[in-house]
Structure formats: C-alpha cells, structure tokens
Amino acid sequence: MMFRHVLVTVGVLVVCATAQSEWGWGSGLSTPKADEKEAREQVEIPYFDQEIGTRLLAGQFSLIANVDYVRNSLVRSLNVYNTPFGRLAYFGYANQDFYDSVYVYLDSEAWEADLKKLSPGDAAFVRTIVYYCFTGIQTPRYVQIQLGKIENEQQREFLEEFFRAKSEHEVLHANHWEMFIGIAGNFFSNGANDKLRPGPAFDLGFGYCAFGKYCAEFRIGSIVVVNPYKEDIVQSGVTYYKEEISYTAVEALFRAKVIYSYSYDLSVFGGLRLHAIEFDTEEGKYYKEQGLKDMKNGYSYGFTTGISGAKYFGRDGGAIPNVFGLGARIGVANFGDNIFDIDGYNWYGGIDLIVRFGTHWR
C-alpha cells in the first residue's frame, strides 16, 4: 500500500506540471523572481588577491592606487570568506595558471617599468598592496619605508591602519622616555689630578626627548667604585682618611641629536655637573662622640659638555624603532668653587645600555 501511495503522488506531480504547460498556467515550475535569484547566486565575487591580480595583469594601476576601490574589494572578499561556503571555496581555489601569470609579471622588468610611469606615492601604494597579495614580503619595516614616499593622505591612512605601522618620520619625531645604565671612568687633569686618581664608575639615569630630538636628562654620572683620593684630608684640625671619602657626580643635561635615524644617533650635550665629596657617616658619628669637630660634606657645581652616540638593535623587519641600544659618551667638566681646593677638570667617559619607550616605542 505504501509503494502504491508513492506512485500515485509522483503521478500527481507529473500531471500538475504537464497541466501547467499545456493549459497556460505558466512556463514550467520557474518564475521571473526565481530566475533573478538564480542569476544573482551565480555571480562570482573574487577574492582580494584574485581581483588585484586581475587588475594588475590588465595594467589597471589607477584602480589599485584607488583607496576606495581597494577597501571595497577587501571588504567584499572578507564577507565571502567569513561564510562557511566561502571558506571552503577559498581553500579549494587553485587557478594555478592565473597565479603563474602574476608571478611571471612580477619577476619581469615590465613590472618595475610600469611602476615608474606612476607618481612615487602611487607606485609605493600599488607595490605594497600587490606584494601583500602575492609575495608576503611586506614586512612592517618595508611598509614603513613605503609610507615615507606617499603624499596622498587617504593612501597613507589606509596603510597605517591596515598594517598597523607608522611612517619613519612620525616615529622618529615622537616624544619618548629613555633610561640609561652602564659603566664609566673618571680622569682628572690641570690640578684635580693632584688630589684625585682615575677610577671606574657606575652610571645611572633617565631622560625625556621632545619631538624625538631634544632631550632633558638627569644622571648620577659617576658613582666611584674605588676610593679616588690620593691622600688624607686635614681640615680644622681633623684628619679624614682617604678610605672614608667618596666622590659622586650628578648631572642635569640638555642633549640635542645632531644626526639620528632608525637605528643610530649622534648628539651633543651640555649642562650642570654637581660634584659631591662625602664622608662616611658612621665615622662622622665617631668623631662627634669623641668631642671632635665633624667635617661637612663638600659640594661644588661645574659646567659640563660632551658628545654621545648610540646604536640600537631590534627584531628584523619590525616597524617599531629598536627599543634597546648601546651608547657611548665622552665629556669634560670643571669643578667650580669648593672647600677642598680642587681645581682643574674632570674628564669622563662611559658605555651605557639604553632602553627607550613611549607612545610609538612600545
């Protein structure tokens, strides 16, 4: 009985379909709306690389340089890709002849010759988009270099947003902080060397650079790690032994970068240098307990100037300027007025590990 029912049902459908055709009820099962829907479904939306590659092979560089066209093509491609069918179709797409044609063209002299026909900015934009689609060599650093050639604001904003990169000029001129830590050495001359001997030191400091070029720095410039005094100091009838005396220099500097780039800089600096000559506090207490006069610590202000340079290191291809660097500096300072009759000059030099950070340096 069930088999007979199926036969009857199929027969009814066939009769109804025939009646529609013969009796004028319509032309088969299709309708104008159904035909329109089917036509829309058959329209193929190319993926981003397909569309860019098609325009590339056709020599339509003006379209690839058009930000609105590129953005709309990318959005359409992403919308298709984000559907289950789109993902399946994407991974199943294998028009090898198309890709071979693109790669042959990119490897030819015609590619560079065609780019030279464009303005430098359009050529940089087209090159970046095409390389993104087909070669994968658009590293953040590469994009940053291309940004420096682009004058069209829309093109620049699109690349900055899409690749999350900033132009080299913008990054290098950004405000940022710097920290310093390293080793140094002190050398004395013209009278200062009569009482002070050269010795190693420890540097520590930080600075802030406005516009990436003008820096204000504070350094504890020379924490001497060995006793610098050649002889004991006698003052007011009290002898203070050289083993109990320490010397520290504190610097407040202004530094201007004369030459600077993505990976190195050369600067001149100048400012004030505080020379602090201090004595062991425990020994001072001992003198007071013995009823002896305690000697006060001595401070004097002098001027200092010098040159410094740095080389920065980082991950290859990174768009963010290198964060870590190795710096060197050489300077000279006078002692100014002091109670220890120390005149002459303090020559110093050091090697620092530099860390810089800020809005565009993270």
Tab-separated table of C-alpha atoms in Angstrom:
chain	number	residue	atom	x	y	z
A	1	MET	CA	0.000	0.000	0.000
A	2	MET	CA	2.823	2.438	0.790
A	3	PHE	CA	4.508	1.740	-2.559
A	4	ARG	CA	1.218	2.387	-4.363
A	5	HIS	CA	0.817	5.683	-2.477
A	6	VAL	CA	4.239	6.868	-3.605
A	7	LEU	CA	3.419	6.061	-7.213
A	8	VAL	CA	0.204	7.998	-7.005
A	9	THR	CA	1.913	11.016	-5.502
A	10	VAL	CA	4.586	11.097	-8.178
A	11	GLY	CA	1.947	10.739	-10.852
A	12	VAL	CA	0.002	13.693	-9.499
A	13	LEU	CA	3.096	15.892	-9.558
A	14	VAL	CA	3.853	14.931	-13.152
A	15	VAL	CA	0.269	15.613	-14.223
A	16	CYS	CA	0.245	19.002	-12.466
A	17	ALA	CA	3.498	20.025	-14.097
A	18	THR	CA	2.201	18.974	-17.537
A	19	ALA	CA	-1.080	20.782	-16.991
A	20	GLN	CA	0.743	23.982	-16.144
A	21	SER	CA	2.497	23.873	-19.515
A	22	GLU	CA	-0.388	22.743	-21.681
A	23	TRP	CA	-3.220	24.739	-20.094
A	24	GLY	CA	-1.350	28.063	-19.881
A	25	TRP	CA	-0.767	28.210	-16.122
A	26	GLY	CA	2.900	29.174	-16.601
A	27	SER	CA	6.042	28.059	-18.313
A	28	GLY	CA	7.105	25.181	-16.101
A	29	LEU	CA	8.000	25.481	-12.400
A	30	SER	CA	10.279	28.585	-12.753
A	31	THR	CA	9.186	32.188	-12.217
A	32	PRO	CA	10.838	35.563	-13.080
A	33	LYS	CA	11.769	36.064	-9.432
A	34	ALA	CA	13.316	32.616	-9.270
A	35	ASP	CA	15.335	33.298	-12.420
A	36	GLU	CA	16.569	36.611	-10.969
A	37	LYS	CA	17.573	34.958	-7.719
A	38	GLU	CA	19.438	32.214	-9.575
A	39	ALA	CA	21.279	34.818	-11.651
A	40	ARG	CA	22.381	36.659	-8.524
A	41	GLU	CA	23.625	33.456	-6.941
A	42	GLN	CA	25.748	32.710	-9.987
A	43	VAL	CA	27.686	35.998	-9.725
A	44	GLU	CA	31.190	35.119	-8.508
A	45	ILE	CA	32.750	37.510	-6.011
A	46	PRO	CA	36.512	37.287	-6.493
A	47	TYR	CA	38.804	37.108	-3.540
A	48	PHE	CA	41.024	40.080	-2.840
A	49	ASP	CA	44.157	38.645	-4.405
A	50	GLN	CA	42.198	37.464	-7.467
A	51	GLU	CA	40.738	40.916	-8.045
A	52	ILE	CA	44.015	42.767	-7.501
A	53	GLY	CA	45.833	40.267	-9.706
A	54	THR	CA	43.272	40.671	-12.484
A	55	ARG	CA	43.670	44.456	-12.437
A	56	LEU	CA	47.439	44.053	-12.274
A	57	LEU	CA	47.636	41.860	-15.383
A	58	ALA	CA	45.266	44.247	-17.187
A	59	GLY	CA	47.548	47.189	-16.374
A	60	GLN	CA	44.791	48.979	-14.440
A	61	PHE	CA	47.138	50.532	-11.872
A	62	SER	CA	44.837	53.506	-11.286
A	63	LEU	CA	42.302	51.159	-9.688
A	64	ILE	CA	44.900	49.519	-7.429
A	65	ALA	CA	46.049	53.002	-6.366
A	66	ASN	CA	42.444	53.993	-5.551
A	67	VAL	CA	41.867	53.582	-1.824
A	68	ASP	CA	38.085	53.265	-2.104
A	69	TYR	CA	38.402	50.516	-4.707
A	70	VAL	CA	40.958	48.600	-2.663
A	71	ARG	CA	38.940	48.921	0.539
A	72	ASN	CA	35.685	47.811	-1.107
A	73	SER	CA	37.406	44.851	-2.782
A	74	LEU	CA	38.911	43.796	0.519
A	75	VAL	CA	35.582	44.081	2.364
A	76	ARG	CA	33.723	42.033	-0.285
A	77	SER	CA	36.392	39.368	-0.139
A	78	LEU	CA	36.273	39.196	3.648
A	79	ASN	CA	32.483	38.967	3.667
A	80	VAL	CA	32.593	35.944	1.366
A	81	TYR	CA	35.464	34.357	3.226
A	82	ASN	CA	33.638	34.662	6.542
A	83	THR	CA	30.833	32.319	5.379
A	84	PRO	CA	31.231	28.533	5.680
A	85	PHE	CA	30.853	28.119	1.898
A	86	GLY	CA	33.272	30.967	1.304
A	87	ARG	CA	35.927	29.376	3.463
A	88	LEU	CA	35.519	26.082	1.613
A	89	ALA	CA	35.657	27.803	-1.757
A	90	TYR	CA	38.706	29.830	-0.745
A	91	PHE	CA	40.763	26.847	0.238
A	92	GLY	CA	39.563	24.999	-2.831
A	93	TYR	CA	40.562	27.769	-5.243
A	94	ALA	CA	43.534	26.657	-7.330
A	95	ASN	CA	43.747	28.584	-10.590
A	96	GLN	CA	47.434	27.921	-10.990
A	97	ASP	CA	47.658	29.490	-14.430
A	98	PHE	CA	46.401	32.789	-13.027
A	99	TYR	CA	48.998	32.852	-10.253
A	100	ASP	CA	51.757	31.782	-12.611
A	101	SER	CA	50.917	34.721	-14.853
A	102	VAL	CA	51.076	37.122	-11.911
A	103	TYR	CA	54.419	35.798	-10.665
A	104	VAL	CA	55.959	35.884	-14.143
A	105	TYR	CA	54.906	39.514	-14.471
A	106	LEU	CA	56.239	40.490	-11.030
A	107	ASP	CA	59.549	38.858	-11.901
A	108	SER	CA	59.865	40.774	-15.153
A	109	GLU	CA	61.364	44.160	-15.959
A	110	ALA	CA	57.935	45.283	-17.149
A	111	TRP	CA	56.708	45.404	-13.521
A	112	GLU	CA	59.295	47.984	-12.483
A	113	ALA	CA	58.921	49.861	-15.778
A	114	ASP	CA	55.161	50.175	-15.272
A	115	LEU	CA	55.622	51.427	-11.710
A	116	LYS	CA	57.937	54.180	-12.956
A	117	LYS	CA	55.060	55.549	-15.020
A	118	LEU	CA	53.189	56.326	-11.779
A	119	SER	CA	53.883	59.029	-9.231
A	120	PRO	CA	56.249	57.909	-6.429
A	121	GLY	CA	53.370	57.831	-3.953
A	122	ASP	CA	51.040	55.777	-6.162
A	123	ALA	CA	53.896	53.431	-7.043
A	124	ALA	CA	54.643	52.835	-3.350
A	125	PHE	CA	50.973	52.187	-2.575
A	126	VAL	CA	50.494	49.820	-5.531
A	127	ARG	CA	53.705	47.957	-4.723
A	128	THR	CA	52.661	47.467	-1.086
A	129	ILE	CA	49.173	46.180	-1.952
A	130	VAL	CA	50.419	43.834	-4.679
A	131	TYR	CA	53.198	42.435	-2.502
A	132	TYR	CA	50.698	41.888	0.303
A	133	CYS	CA	48.536	39.785	-2.016
A	134	PHE	CA	51.188	37.697	-3.743
A	135	THR	CA	54.653	37.732	-2.177
A	136	GLY	CA	54.359	38.190	1.571
A	137	ILE	CA	57.442	40.444	1.678
A	138	GLN	CA	55.527	43.438	3.035
A	139	THR	CA	57.199	43.378	6.463
A	140	PRO	CA	56.246	46.170	8.885
A	141	ARG	CA	59.593	47.823	8.237
A	142	TYR	CA	59.033	47.599	4.479
A	143	VAL	CA	55.602	49.219	4.841
A	144	GLN	CA	57.142	51.940	6.974
A	145	ILE	CA	59.645	52.763	4.232
A	146	GLN	CA	56.881	52.932	1.622
A	147	LEU	CA	54.853	55.250	3.846
A	148	GLY	CA	57.657	57.771	3.629
A	149	LYS	CA	57.090	58.022	-0.143
A	150	ILE	CA	53.315	58.512	-0.022
A	151	GLU	CA	51.836	62.011	-0.017
A	152	ASN	CA	48.179	61.071	-0.523
A	153	GLU	CA	46.578	61.222	2.918
A	154	GLN	CA	43.965	58.535	2.184
A	155	GLN	CA	46.578	56.100	0.952
A	156	ARG	CA	48.782	56.739	3.963
A	157	GLU	CA	45.921	56.359	6.464
A	158	PHE	CA	44.792	53.101	4.862
A	159	LEU	CA	48.239	51.525	5.040
A	160	GLU	CA	48.819	52.755	8.606
A	161	GLU	CA	45.520	51.263	9.728
A	162	PHE	CA	45.733	48.029	7.766
A	163	PHE	CA	49.372	47.202	8.570
A	164	ARG	CA	49.419	48.938	11.978
A	165	ALA	CA	52.530	50.874	11.026
A	166	LYS	CA	53.672	54.476	11.296
A	167	SER	CA	55.955	56.354	8.972
A	168	GLU	CA	59.592	56.518	9.985
A	169	HIS	CA	59.434	60.307	10.185
A	170	GLU	CA	56.478	60.207	12.579
A	171	VAL	CA	58.053	57.605	14.830
A	172	LEU	CA	61.474	59.246	14.961
A	173	HIS	CA	59.901	62.598	15.878
A	174	ALA	CA	57.660	61.186	18.603
A	175	ASN	CA	58.132	62.084	22.269
A	176	HIS	CA	59.637	59.288	24.327
A	177	TRP	CA	61.460	58.372	27.532
A	178	GLU	CA	64.930	56.897	27.807
A	179	MET	CA	66.712	55.101	30.638
A	180	PHE	CA	70.464	54.564	30.987
A	181	ILE	CA	72.611	52.166	32.944
A	182	GLY	CA	76.251	51.364	32.391
A	183	ILE	CA	79.886	51.705	33.412
A	184	ALA	CA	82.112	54.772	33.197
A	185	GLY	CA	85.547	56.072	34.037
A	186	ASN	CA	86.878	59.349	35.500
A	187	PHE	CA	90.148	61.084	34.661
A	188	PHE	CA	91.409	64.316	36.213
A	189	SER	CA	93.783	66.989	34.942
A	190	ASN	CA	95.138	70.520	35.460
A	191	GLY	CA	95.349	70.352	39.243
A	192	ALA	CA	92.493	67.995	40.024
A	193	ASN	CA	94.836	65.097	39.380
A	194	ASP	CA	96.977	66.257	42.327
A	195	LYS	CA	94.316	65.036	44.760
A	196	LEU	CA	92.160	62.632	42.734
A	197	ARG	CA	93.151	59.477	40.944
A	198	PRO	CA	91.324	57.995	37.921
A	199	GLY	CA	88.942	55.187	38.538
A	200	PRO	CA	85.917	53.237	37.267
A	201	ALA	CA	82.360	54.348	37.987
A	202	PHE	CA	78.745	53.290	37.629
A	203	ASP	CA	76.241	55.334	35.567
A	204	LEU	CA	72.500	55.540	36.106
A	205	GLY	CA	69.951	57.971	34.681
A	206	PHE	CA	66.841	58.750	32.669
A	207	GLY	CA	65.729	61.348	30.149
A	208	TYR	CA	62.784	62.648	28.154
A	209	CYS	CA	63.082	63.528	24.463
A	210	ALA	CA	60.624	66.027	22.997
A	211	PHE	CA	59.914	65.690	19.275
A	212	GLY	CA	62.353	62.805	19.320
A	213	LYS	CA	65.308	65.196	19.094
A	214	TYR	CA	65.668	67.463	22.154
A	215	CYS	CA	66.314	65.597	25.365
A	216	ALA	CA	66.471	66.629	29.021
A	217	GLU	CA	68.443	64.154	31.123
A	218	PHE	CA	69.251	63.510	34.744
A	219	ARG	CA	72.211	61.262	35.527
A	220	ILE	CA	74.070	60.088	38.540
A	221	GLY	CA	77.106	60.238	36.381
A	222	SER	CA	79.990	58.829	38.388
A	223	ILE	CA	79.452	56.699	41.430
A	224	VAL	CA	83.076	55.824	42.016
A	225	VAL	CA	83.554	52.205	42.990
A	226	VAL	CA	87.104	52.665	44.322
A	227	ASN	CA	88.378	55.404	46.561
A	228	PRO	CA	89.529	58.303	44.372
A	229	TYR	CA	91.636	60.210	46.893
A	230	LYS	CA	95.409	60.122	46.785
A	231	GLU	CA	95.909	61.456	50.305
A	232	ASP	CA	94.134	62.142	53.565
A	233	ILE	CA	92.309	65.434	54.015
A	234	VAL	CA	93.006	67.611	57.025
A	235	GLN	CA	90.512	70.325	57.859
A	236	SER	CA	90.003	72.258	61.063
A	237	GLY	CA	92.477	70.052	62.825
A	238	VAL	CA	90.641	66.853	61.969
A	239	THR	CA	92.154	64.236	59.685
A	240	TYR	CA	89.801	62.312	57.443
A	241	TYR	CA	91.395	59.312	55.869
A	242	LYS	CA	91.134	58.765	52.148
A	243	GLU	CA	89.484	55.366	52.711
A	244	GLU	CA	86.488	57.163	54.213
A	245	ILE	CA	85.942	59.641	51.395
A	246	SER	CA	83.710	59.076	48.346
A	247	TYR	CA	83.120	61.055	45.186
A	248	THR	CA	79.893	61.217	43.166
A	249	ALA	CA	78.912	63.379	40.193
A	250	VAL	CA	75.288	64.237	39.419
A	251	GLU	CA	74.413	65.721	36.034
A	252	ALA	CA	71.480	67.763	34.711
A	253	LEU	CA	71.906	67.878	30.945
A	254	PHE	CA	70.321	69.110	27.768
A	255	ARG	CA	71.076	66.947	24.730
A	256	ALA	CA	70.324	67.613	21.082
A	257	LYS	CA	70.542	64.917	18.423
A	258	VAL	CA	72.619	66.190	15.519
A	259	ILE	CA	72.283	63.055	13.389
A	260	TYR	CA	69.687	60.409	14.047
A	261	SER	CA	67.955	57.661	12.122
A	262	TYR	CA	66.063	54.440	12.624
A	263	SER	CA	68.991	52.629	14.229
A	264	TYR	CA	71.566	55.160	15.469
A	265	ASP	CA	72.057	58.747	16.655
A	266	LEU	CA	74.841	61.217	17.396
A	267	SER	CA	74.292	64.008	19.936
A	268	VAL	CA	75.959	66.929	21.674
A	269	PHE	CA	75.141	67.731	25.289
A	270	GLY	CA	75.830	70.320	27.944
A	271	GLY	CA	74.627	71.279	31.412
A	272	LEU	CA	75.481	71.338	35.088
A	273	ARG	CA	77.502	68.775	36.994
A	274	LEU	CA	77.324	68.533	40.765
A	275	HIS	CA	80.499	67.196	42.360
A	276	ALA	CA	79.690	65.609	45.712
A	277	ILE	CA	82.583	64.800	48.049
A	278	GLU	CA	81.169	62.946	51.030
A	279	PHE	CA	82.390	61.171	54.128
A	280	ASP	CA	81.343	58.053	55.890
A	281	THR	CA	78.503	58.897	58.282
A	282	GLU	CA	79.491	56.268	60.820
A	283	GLU	CA	82.964	57.751	61.052
A	284	GLY	CA	81.368	61.183	61.472
A	285	LYS	CA	79.397	59.918	64.473
A	286	TYR	CA	82.591	58.550	65.956
A	287	TYR	CA	84.267	61.953	65.714
A	288	LYS	CA	81.327	63.637	67.388
A	289	GLU	CA	81.288	61.104	70.214
A	290	GLN	CA	84.971	61.883	70.816
A	291	GLY	CA	84.115	65.545	71.065
A	292	LEU	CA	85.849	66.311	67.809
A	293	LYS	CA	84.571	68.604	65.106
A	294	ASP	CA	82.769	66.835	62.298
A	295	MET	CA	83.668	67.743	58.750
A	296	LYS	CA	80.793	68.642	56.452
A	297	ASN	CA	80.347	67.073	53.073
A	298	GLY	CA	81.539	69.242	50.233
A	299	TYR	CA	79.605	70.069	47.074
A	300	SER	CA	80.532	72.161	44.068
A	301	TYR	CA	78.820	72.995	40.794
A	302	GLY	CA	80.594	72.989	37.486
A	303	PHE	CA	79.725	73.077	33.826
A	304	THR	CA	79.991	70.068	31.564
A	305	THR	CA	79.806	69.386	27.849
A	306	GLY	CA	80.476	66.473	25.526
A	307	ILE	CA	79.298	64.226	22.735
A	308	SER	CA	77.393	60.943	22.763
A	309	GLY	CA	76.204	58.354	20.299
A	310	ALA	CA	74.093	55.214	20.296
A	311	LYS	CA	73.406	52.189	18.168
A	312	TYR	CA	70.012	50.463	18.537
A	313	PHE	CA	69.107	46.837	17.979
A	314	GLY	CA	65.823	45.036	17.472
A	315	ARG	CA	63.867	42.366	15.640
A	316	ASP	CA	64.479	42.268	11.888
A	317	GLY	CA	61.603	43.721	9.915
A	318	GLY	CA	59.963	45.412	12.877
A	319	ALA	CA	58.185	48.681	12.203
A	320	ILE	CA	58.710	50.000	15.704
A	321	PRO	CA	62.173	51.551	16.071
A	322	ASN	CA	64.532	49.416	18.059
A	323	VAL	CA	63.959	49.750	21.776
A	324	PHE	CA	67.323	48.618	23.128
A	325	GLY	CA	70.609	50.268	22.313
A	326	LEU	CA	74.235	50.589	23.286
A	327	GLY	CA	75.517	54.122	23.819
A	328	ALA	CA	78.865	55.787	24.455
A	329	ARG	CA	79.673	59.295	25.643
A	330	ILE	CA	82.700	61.464	26.384
A	331	GLY	CA	82.599	64.675	28.410
A	332	VAL	CA	84.554	67.171	30.459
A	333	ALA	CA	83.546	69.237	33.489
A	334	ASN	CA	85.184	71.839	35.705
A	335	PHE	CA	84.890	71.714	39.489
A	336	GLY	CA	83.807	75.278	40.267
A	337	ASP	CA	84.162	76.662	43.797
A	338	ASN	CA	84.718	74.073	46.519
A	339	ILE	CA	86.101	73.890	50.013
A	340	PHE	CA	88.745	71.286	49.133
A	341	ASP	CA	90.855	73.435	46.828
A	342	ILE	CA	90.277	71.079	43.923
A	343	ASP	CA	90.537	72.829	40.590
A	344	GLY	CA	91.137	71.596	37.083
A	345	TYR	CA	88.946	69.321	35.005
A	346	ASN	CA	87.139	66.029	35.300
A	347	TRP	CA	87.287	64.094	32.034
A	348	TYR	CA	84.892	61.194	31.899
A	349	GLY	CA	83.540	58.593	29.511
A	350	GLY	CA	81.109	55.726	29.686
A	351	ILE	CA	79.257	52.942	27.908
A	352	ASP	CA	75.540	52.623	28.614
A	353	LEU	CA	72.744	50.201	27.933
A	354	ILE	CA	69.822	52.344	26.730
A	355	VAL	CA	66.135	51.480	26.890
A	356	ARG	CA	63.671	53.861	25.255
A	357	PHE	CA	59.911	53.675	25.493
A	358	GLY	CA	56.873	55.820	24.880
A	359	THR	CA	53.788	56.190	22.718
A	360	HIS	CA	55.419	55.000	19.489
A	361	TRP	CA	58.230	52.935	21.006
A	362	ARG	CA	56.313	50.090	22.597
